[in-house]
């Protein structure tokens, strides 16, 4: 079975489709050279709103990712994608995109895993989480639902094999900051303002609006006429 590695890139705060520039192609070339027997495909998640409900953002990204993976599995006629997937995923996030990547992984890992030894899905279609909408009929190799379930071997779908995060403040900024438009934080209480200031230092927000700190040094005296 041919294997595919998806490198999925997620931009950060105020980012867009061009945030990563040529980096996805560059990384694809390096990984392809290291793994010549695997198809390495870069995907850039389209621009999304970086304020609002983090959970909804994660859910939308997860749905988008699952659709992309299913498309590839169907094209490759994978018999049982959830049991023996041909597509594996590495999530690559910049800044707050790293938080979306990590939260997506945690969401997938926390859901009811797919048992590796049995399936209650429709045996006439591939073993996708929602196979009723697919038209593939490659179900001949599906496991028998009567087989015993080996609970020691389970998989998530899509199968996220790793997360790479660049400049992501996992420890320096609470993910809840994602849920509010911090550029309007000047109207918050002083505690919230301090949090906004910290975020500004991390992401470079509002740099032109920060007043210069007053100097404590006294100006030099004007030169006397005798020195002229």
Coordinates of C-alpha atoms in Angstrom, one line a residue:
X1 CA 0.0 0.0 0.0
X2 CA 1.4 3.4 -1.0
X3 CA 1.9 5.7 1.9
X4 CA 1.3 9.5 2.0
X5 CA 2.7 12.0 4.5
X6 CA 0.7 15.2 4.8
X7 CA 2.6 18.3 6.1
X8 CA -0.3 20.6 7.1
X9 CA 0.7 24.2 7.8
X10 CA -1.5 26.5 10.1
X11 CA -0.8 30.2 10.2
X12 CA -0.9 32.2 13.4
X13 CA -2.4 35.5 14.7
X14 CA -3.3 37.8 11.8
X15 CA -1.6 35.4 9.3
X16 CA -2.8 34.3 5.9
X17 CA -2.2 31.8 3.1
X18 CA 1.2 33.4 2.4
X19 CA 2.5 33.3 5.9
X20 CA 4.8 30.3 5.3
X21 CA 5.9 31.5 1.8
X22 CA 8.1 28.9 0.2
X23 CA 8.8 27.0 3.4
X24 CA 6.2 24.2 2.7
X25 CA 7.9 23.3 -0.6
X26 CA 11.3 23.5 0.9
X27 CA 10.4 21.2 3.8
X28 CA 8.6 18.9 1.3
X29 CA 11.9 18.6 -0.7
X30 CA 13.9 17.8 2.4
X31 CA 11.5 15.1 3.7
X32 CA 11.0 13.6 0.3
X33 CA 14.8 13.2 0.0
X34 CA 14.9 11.5 3.4
X35 CA 11.8 9.3 2.7
X36 CA 12.0 8.4 -1.0
X37 CA 9.4 5.7 -0.8
X38 CA 6.6 7.9 0.6
X39 CA 4.7 10.7 -1.1
X40 CA 5.2 13.9 0.8
X41 CA 2.4 16.4 0.2
X42 CA 2.3 19.9 1.8
X43 CA -1.1 21.5 2.5
X44 CA -1.6 25.1 3.7
X45 CA -4.8 25.6 5.8
X46 CA -6.6 28.6 4.3
X47 CA -6.8 31.9 6.1
X48 CA -9.0 31.8 9.1
X49 CA -10.3 34.3 11.7
X50 CA -7.8 34.3 14.6
X51 CA -10.3 35.7 17.2
X52 CA -13.5 34.1 18.5
X53 CA -14.1 30.7 20.0
X54 CA -11.0 28.5 19.9
X55 CA -13.1 25.3 20.1
X56 CA -15.0 26.3 16.9
X57 CA -11.8 27.1 15.2
X58 CA -10.4 23.7 16.1
X59 CA -13.6 21.9 15.0
X60 CA -13.5 23.7 11.6
X61 CA -9.9 22.8 11.1
X62 CA -10.5 19.2 12.1
X63 CA -13.4 18.9 9.6
X64 CA -11.2 20.4 6.9
X65 CA -8.3 18.1 7.6
X66 CA -10.6 15.0 7.7
X67 CA -12.1 15.9 4.3
X68 CA -8.6 16.2 2.8
X69 CA -7.5 12.9 4.2
X70 CA -10.6 11.1 3.1
X71 CA -10.2 12.4 -0.4
X72 CA -6.7 11.0 -0.6
X73 CA -7.7 7.6 0.9
X74 CA -10.6 7.3 -1.6
X75 CA -8.2 8.2 -4.5
X76 CA -5.8 5.5 -3.3
X77 CA -8.5 2.9 -2.8
X78 CA -7.4 2.2 0.8
X79 CA -9.5 -0.7 2.1
X80 CA -9.6 0.3 5.7
X81 CA -8.4 3.8 6.3
X82 CA -9.2 3.9 10.0
X83 CA -7.6 0.6 10.7
X84 CA -4.6 0.7 8.4
X85 CA -4.4 4.2 7.0
X86 CA -2.2 5.1 4.0
X87 CA -2.2 8.8 5.0
X88 CA -0.3 10.1 8.0
X89 CA -0.3 13.7 9.1
X90 CA 2.2 16.1 10.6
X91 CA 0.7 19.4 11.8
X92 CA 3.0 22.4 11.5
X93 CA 1.8 25.6 13.3
X94 CA 3.2 29.1 13.6
X95 CA 2.4 31.2 16.7
X96 CA -1.3 30.6 17.5
X97 CA -1.5 28.1 14.7
X98 CA 0.6 25.8 17.0
X99 CA -2.2 26.1 19.6
X100 CA -4.8 25.0 17.0
X101 CA -2.6 22.1 16.0
X102 CA -2.1 20.9 19.6
X103 CA -5.7 21.3 20.5
X104 CA -6.7 19.4 17.3
X105 CA -4.4 16.5 18.3
X106 CA -5.8 16.5 21.9
X107 CA -9.3 16.5 20.5
X108 CA -8.6 13.5 18.2
X109 CA -6.8 11.7 21.0
X110 CA -9.6 12.2 23.5
X111 CA -12.3 10.8 21.2
X112 CA -13.4 7.1 21.2
X113 CA -10.5 5.4 19.4
X114 CA -11.1 3.2 16.4
X115 CA -10.5 -0.5 17.4
X116 CA -8.0 -2.2 15.2
X117 CA -9.6 -5.7 15.3
X118 CA -13.2 -5.0 14.5
X119 CA -15.6 -2.6 12.8
X120 CA -19.3 -1.9 13.0
X121 CA -19.2 0.3 9.9
X122 CA -21.1 -0.4 6.7
X123 CA -19.1 -3.3 5.2
X124 CA -19.9 -2.1 1.7
X125 CA -17.9 1.1 2.0
X126 CA -14.5 2.0 3.3
X127 CA -14.2 2.2 7.1
X128 CA -14.3 6.0 7.4
X129 CA -15.9 7.7 10.4
X130 CA -18.8 8.9 8.1
X131 CA -18.8 6.4 5.3
X132 CA -22.5 6.8 4.3
X133 CA -21.6 9.7 2.0
X134 CA -18.9 7.9 0.1
X135 CA -19.3 5.9 -3.0
X136 CA -16.3 3.6 -2.9
X137 CA -17.1 -0.1 -2.8
X138 CA -13.7 -1.5 -1.6
X139 CA -15.1 -3.2 1.5
X140 CA -14.0 -6.8 0.7
X141 CA -11.1 -6.6 3.1
X142 CA -13.0 -5.3 6.1
X143 CA -12.6 -7.1 9.4
X144 CA -15.5 -9.3 10.5
X145 CA -17.6 -7.5 13.1
X146 CA -17.8 -10.8 15.0
X147 CA -14.0 -10.8 15.7
X148 CA -12.8 -10.0 19.2
X149 CA -11.7 -6.4 19.7
X150 CA -8.1 -6.0 20.6
X151 CA -8.3 -2.9 22.8
X152 CA -4.5 -2.7 23.1
X153 CA -4.2 -1.5 19.4
X154 CA -6.2 1.6 18.5
X155 CA -5.9 4.5 16.0
X156 CA -7.2 8.0 15.7
X157 CA -8.6 9.3 12.4
X158 CA -7.1 11.3 10.8
X159 CA -3.9 9.8 12.0
X160 CA -1.8 12.7 13.3
X161 CA 1.7 11.4 13.8
X162 CA 3.3 14.6 15.1
X163 CA 3.0 18.3 15.8
X164 CA 5.6 21.0 15.1
X165 CA 5.1 24.4 16.6
X166 CA 7.1 27.5 15.9
X167 CA 7.0 30.5 18.2
X168 CA 3.9 29.1 19.9
X169 CA 3.4 30.5 23.5
X170 CA 2.3 27.2 25.1
X171 CA 3.6 28.4 28.5
X172 CA 3.6 32.2 28.0
X173 CA 0.1 32.9 26.9
X174 CA -3.1 31.2 27.9
X175 CA -5.1 29.6 25.0
X176 CA -8.1 31.6 26.3
X177 CA -6.5 34.7 24.9
X178 CA -7.4 33.3 21.5
X179 CA -11.1 33.8 22.3
X180 CA -11.0 37.5 22.7
X181 CA -10.0 40.3 20.4
X182 CA -7.1 41.5 22.4
X183 CA -6.5 44.5 20.2
X184 CA -9.5 46.1 22.0
X185 CA -8.0 45.4 25.4
X186 CA -7.5 49.0 26.3
X187 CA -11.0 49.1 27.7
X188 CA -10.4 46.2 30.0
X189 CA -9.5 46.3 33.7
X190 CA -5.9 46.8 34.6
X191 CA -5.2 43.1 35.0
X192 CA -6.5 42.4 31.5
X193 CA -4.4 45.3 30.2
X194 CA -1.3 43.8 31.7
X195 CA -2.1 40.5 29.9
X196 CA -2.6 42.4 26.7
X197 CA 0.8 44.1 27.2
X198 CA 2.4 40.7 27.6
X199 CA 0.7 39.4 24.5
X200 CA 1.9 42.5 22.6
X201 CA 5.5 41.7 23.6
X202 CA 5.1 38.2 22.2
X203 CA 3.2 38.9 19.0
X204 CA 4.3 42.5 18.3
X205 CA 0.8 44.0 18.6
X206 CA 0.4 47.8 19.1
X207 CA 4.1 48.5 19.0
X208 CA 3.5 52.0 17.6
X209 CA 1.0 52.9 20.3
X210 CA 3.3 52.3 23.3
X211 CA 4.4 55.6 24.8
X212 CA 8.1 55.9 25.5
X213 CA 9.0 55.6 29.1
X214 CA 10.0 59.0 30.7
X215 CA 13.7 59.4 31.0
X216 CA 15.1 59.7 34.5
X217 CA 18.4 61.3 33.4
X218 CA 18.6 65.1 33.5
X219 CA 19.5 67.0 30.4
X220 CA 23.0 68.4 30.1
X221 CA 23.3 72.1 31.0
X222 CA 23.6 74.6 28.2
X223 CA 27.2 75.6 27.5
X224 CA 28.2 78.8 29.1
X225 CA 29.2 81.9 27.1
X226 CA 32.8 81.6 28.6
X227 CA 33.2 78.2 26.9
X228 CA 32.1 79.4 23.5

